[in-house]
JSON list of C-alpha atoms in Angstrom, two decimals:
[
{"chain": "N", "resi": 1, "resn": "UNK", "atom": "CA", "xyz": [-76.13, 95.98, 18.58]},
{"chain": "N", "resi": 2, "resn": "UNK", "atom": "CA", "xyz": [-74.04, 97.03, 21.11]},
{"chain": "N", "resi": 3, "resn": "UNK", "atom": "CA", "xyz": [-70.04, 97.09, 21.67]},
{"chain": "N", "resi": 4, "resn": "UNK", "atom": "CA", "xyz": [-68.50, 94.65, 19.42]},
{"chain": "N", "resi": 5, "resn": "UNK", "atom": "CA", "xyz": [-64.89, 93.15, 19.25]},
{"chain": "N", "resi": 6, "resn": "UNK", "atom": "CA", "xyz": [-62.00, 93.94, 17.20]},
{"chain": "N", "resi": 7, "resn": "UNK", "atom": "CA", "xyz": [-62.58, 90.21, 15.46]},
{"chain": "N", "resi": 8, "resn": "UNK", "atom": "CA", "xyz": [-65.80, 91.25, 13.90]},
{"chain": "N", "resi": 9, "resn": "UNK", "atom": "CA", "xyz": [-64.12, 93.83, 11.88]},
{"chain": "N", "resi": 10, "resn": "UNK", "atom": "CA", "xyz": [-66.50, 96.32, 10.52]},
{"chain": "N", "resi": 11, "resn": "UNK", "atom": "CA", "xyz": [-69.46, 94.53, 10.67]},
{"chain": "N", "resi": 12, "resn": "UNK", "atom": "CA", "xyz": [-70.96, 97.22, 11.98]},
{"chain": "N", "resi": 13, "resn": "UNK", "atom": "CA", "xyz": [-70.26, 99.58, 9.27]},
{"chain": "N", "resi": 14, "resn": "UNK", "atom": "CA", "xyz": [-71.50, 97.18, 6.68]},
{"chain": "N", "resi": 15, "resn": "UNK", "atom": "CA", "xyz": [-75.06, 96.59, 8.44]},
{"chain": "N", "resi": 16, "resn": "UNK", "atom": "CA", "xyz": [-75.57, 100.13, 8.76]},
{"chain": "N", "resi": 17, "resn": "UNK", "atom": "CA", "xyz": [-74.64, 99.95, 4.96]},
{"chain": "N", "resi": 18, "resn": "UNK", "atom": "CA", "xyz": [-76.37, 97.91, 3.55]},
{"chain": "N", "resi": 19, "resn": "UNK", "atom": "CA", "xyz": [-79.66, 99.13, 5.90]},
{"chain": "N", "resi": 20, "resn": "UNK", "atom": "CA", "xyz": [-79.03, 102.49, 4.28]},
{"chain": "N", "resi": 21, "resn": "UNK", "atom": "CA", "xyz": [-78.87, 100.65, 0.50]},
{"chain": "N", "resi": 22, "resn": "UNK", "atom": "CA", "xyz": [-82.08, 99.10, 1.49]},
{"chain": "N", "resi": 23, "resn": "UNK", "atom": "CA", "xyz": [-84.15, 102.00, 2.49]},
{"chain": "N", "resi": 24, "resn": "UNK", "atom": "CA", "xyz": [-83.47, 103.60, -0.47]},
{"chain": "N", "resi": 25, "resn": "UNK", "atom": "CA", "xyz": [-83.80, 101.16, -2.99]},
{"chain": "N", "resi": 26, "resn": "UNK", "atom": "CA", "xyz": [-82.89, 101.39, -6.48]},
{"chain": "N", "resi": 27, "resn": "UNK", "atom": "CA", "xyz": [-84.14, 104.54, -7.83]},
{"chain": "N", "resi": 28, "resn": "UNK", "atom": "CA", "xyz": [-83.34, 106.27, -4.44]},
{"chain": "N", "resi": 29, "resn": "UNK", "atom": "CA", "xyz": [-79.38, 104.90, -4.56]},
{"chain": "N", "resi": 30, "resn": "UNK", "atom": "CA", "xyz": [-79.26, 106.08, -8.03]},
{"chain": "N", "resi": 31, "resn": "UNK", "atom": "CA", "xyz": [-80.30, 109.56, -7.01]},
{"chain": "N", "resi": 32, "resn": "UNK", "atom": "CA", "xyz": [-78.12, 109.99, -4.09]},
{"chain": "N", "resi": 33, "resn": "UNK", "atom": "CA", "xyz": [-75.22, 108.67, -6.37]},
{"chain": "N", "resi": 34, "resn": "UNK", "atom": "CA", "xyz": [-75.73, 111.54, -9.06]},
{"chain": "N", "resi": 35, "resn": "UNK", "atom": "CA", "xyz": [-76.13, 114.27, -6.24]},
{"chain": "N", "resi": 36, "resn": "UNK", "atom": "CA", "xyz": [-72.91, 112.88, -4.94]},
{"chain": "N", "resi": 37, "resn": "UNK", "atom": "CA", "xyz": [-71.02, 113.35, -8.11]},
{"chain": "N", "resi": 38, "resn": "UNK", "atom": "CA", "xyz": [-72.33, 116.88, -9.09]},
{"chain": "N", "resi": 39, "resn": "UNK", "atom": "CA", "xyz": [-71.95, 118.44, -5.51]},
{"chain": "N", "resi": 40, "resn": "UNK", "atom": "CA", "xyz": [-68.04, 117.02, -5.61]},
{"chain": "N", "resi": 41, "resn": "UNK", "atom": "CA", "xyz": [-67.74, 118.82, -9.08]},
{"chain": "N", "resi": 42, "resn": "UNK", "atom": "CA", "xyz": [-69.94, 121.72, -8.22]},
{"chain": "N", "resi": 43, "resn": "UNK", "atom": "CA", "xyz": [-67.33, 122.60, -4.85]},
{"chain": "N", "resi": 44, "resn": "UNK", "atom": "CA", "xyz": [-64.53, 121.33, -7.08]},
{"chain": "N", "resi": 45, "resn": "UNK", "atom": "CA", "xyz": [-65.19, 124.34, -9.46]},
{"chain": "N", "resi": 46, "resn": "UNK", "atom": "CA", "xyz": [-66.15, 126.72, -6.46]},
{"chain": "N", "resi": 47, "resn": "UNK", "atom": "CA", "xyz": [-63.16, 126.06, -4.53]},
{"chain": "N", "resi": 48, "resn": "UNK", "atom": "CA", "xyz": [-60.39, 125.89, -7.59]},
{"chain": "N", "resi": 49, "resn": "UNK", "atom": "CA", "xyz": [-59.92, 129.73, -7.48]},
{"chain": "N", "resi": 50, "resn": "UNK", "atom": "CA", "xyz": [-58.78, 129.17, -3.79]},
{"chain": "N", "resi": 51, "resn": "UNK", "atom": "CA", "xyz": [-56.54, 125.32, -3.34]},
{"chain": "N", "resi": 52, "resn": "UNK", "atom": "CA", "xyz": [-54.27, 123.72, -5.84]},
{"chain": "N", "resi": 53, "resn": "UNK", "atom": "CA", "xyz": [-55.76, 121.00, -7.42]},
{"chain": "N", "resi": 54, "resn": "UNK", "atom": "CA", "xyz": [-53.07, 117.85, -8.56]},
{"chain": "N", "resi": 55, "resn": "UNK", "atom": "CA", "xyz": [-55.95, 116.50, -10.81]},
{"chain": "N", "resi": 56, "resn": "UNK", "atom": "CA", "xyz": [-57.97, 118.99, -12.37]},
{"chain": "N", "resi": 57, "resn": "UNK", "atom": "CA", "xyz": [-60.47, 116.87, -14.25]},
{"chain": "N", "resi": 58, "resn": "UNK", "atom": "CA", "xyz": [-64.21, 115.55, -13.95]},
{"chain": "N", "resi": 59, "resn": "UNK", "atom": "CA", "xyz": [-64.18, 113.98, -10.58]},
{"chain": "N", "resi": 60, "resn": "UNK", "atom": "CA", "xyz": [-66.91, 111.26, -9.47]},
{"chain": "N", "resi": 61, "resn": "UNK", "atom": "CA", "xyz": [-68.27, 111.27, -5.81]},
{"chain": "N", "resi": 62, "resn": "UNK", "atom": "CA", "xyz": [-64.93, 113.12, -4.17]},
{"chain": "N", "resi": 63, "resn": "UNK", "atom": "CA", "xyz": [-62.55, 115.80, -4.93]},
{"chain": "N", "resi": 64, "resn": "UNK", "atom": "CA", "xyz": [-58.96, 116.17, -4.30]},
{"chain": "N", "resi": 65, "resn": "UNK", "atom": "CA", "xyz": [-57.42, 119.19, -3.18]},
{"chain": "N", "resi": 66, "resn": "UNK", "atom": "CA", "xyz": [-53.87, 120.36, -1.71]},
{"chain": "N", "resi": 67, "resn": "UNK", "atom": "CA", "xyz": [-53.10, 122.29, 0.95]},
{"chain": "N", "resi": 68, "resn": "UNK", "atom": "CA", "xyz": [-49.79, 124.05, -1.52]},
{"chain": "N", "resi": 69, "resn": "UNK", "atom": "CA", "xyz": [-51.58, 127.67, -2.21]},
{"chain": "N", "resi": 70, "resn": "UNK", "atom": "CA", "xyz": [-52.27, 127.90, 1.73]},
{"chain": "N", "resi": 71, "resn": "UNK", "atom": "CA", "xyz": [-49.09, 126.82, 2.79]},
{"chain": "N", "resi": 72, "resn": "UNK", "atom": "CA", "xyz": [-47.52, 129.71, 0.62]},
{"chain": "N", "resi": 73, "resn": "UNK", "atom": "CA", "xyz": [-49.10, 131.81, 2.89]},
{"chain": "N", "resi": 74, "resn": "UNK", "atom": "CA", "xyz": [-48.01, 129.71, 6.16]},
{"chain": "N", "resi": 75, "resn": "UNK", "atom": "CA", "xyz": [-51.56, 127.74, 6.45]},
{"chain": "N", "resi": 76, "resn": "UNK", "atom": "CA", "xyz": [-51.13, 123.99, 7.47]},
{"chain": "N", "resi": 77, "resn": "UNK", "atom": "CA", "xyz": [-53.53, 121.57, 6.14]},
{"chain": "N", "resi": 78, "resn": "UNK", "atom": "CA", "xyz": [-54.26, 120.77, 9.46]},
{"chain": "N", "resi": 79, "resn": "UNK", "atom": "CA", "xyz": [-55.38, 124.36, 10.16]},
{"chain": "N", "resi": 80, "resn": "UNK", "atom": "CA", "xyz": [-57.96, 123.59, 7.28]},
{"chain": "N", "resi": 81, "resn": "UNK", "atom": "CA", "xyz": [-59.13, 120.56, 8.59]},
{"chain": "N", "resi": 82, "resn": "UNK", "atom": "CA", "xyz": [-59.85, 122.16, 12.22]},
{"chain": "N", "resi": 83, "resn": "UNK", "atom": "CA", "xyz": [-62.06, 125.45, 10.44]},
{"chain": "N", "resi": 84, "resn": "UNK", "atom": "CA", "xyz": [-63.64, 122.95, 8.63]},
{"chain": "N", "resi": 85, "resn": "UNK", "atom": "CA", "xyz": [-64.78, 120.69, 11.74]},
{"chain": "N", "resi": 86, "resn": "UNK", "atom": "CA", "xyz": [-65.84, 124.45, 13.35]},
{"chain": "N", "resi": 87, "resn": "UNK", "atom": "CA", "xyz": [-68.38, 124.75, 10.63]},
{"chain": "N", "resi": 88, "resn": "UNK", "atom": "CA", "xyz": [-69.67, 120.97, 11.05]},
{"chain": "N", "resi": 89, "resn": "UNK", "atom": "CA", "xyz": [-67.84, 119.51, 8.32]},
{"chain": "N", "resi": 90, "resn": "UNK", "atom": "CA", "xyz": [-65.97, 116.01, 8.62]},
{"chain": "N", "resi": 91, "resn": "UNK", "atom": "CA", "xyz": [-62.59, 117.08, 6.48]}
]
């Protein structure tokens, strides 16, 4: 598509969306969607040992964590965020 303006919003975004939606159709959305929500509870229940969770319940796609344990110990959240990115994931 090329550059676009700032009065076209995220138009963008939504083609690449809904291209995404398409490919995969229904059976394929529904899969992706129940991989989504067992990989956030699977690192949920990996990672509770280590980060304070404020709501420790059955998430759906995304989990929650706070930075409180590591900051105890004089770890910012941004620290996190940068280790994270130096592994290849987008905090």
């Amino acid at each position: 598509i090329g550059r676009l303006g700032a009065a076209c919003g995220n138009f963008g975004v939504m083609v690449k969306a809904y291209a995404y939606i398409r490919s995969l159709g229904a059976e394929g959305l529904k899969e992706v969607s129940e991989n989504a929500v067992l990989n956030a509870n699977y690192l949920k229940e990996k990672l509770k040992p280590y980060y304070h969770l404020p709501y420790d319940r059955t998430c759906m796609h995304e989990v929650v964590f706070s930075s409180k344990t590591q900051k105890a110990k004089g770890v910012a959240t941004l620290d996190i965020a940068k280790r994270l990115l130096d592994y290849g994931f987008h905090p």
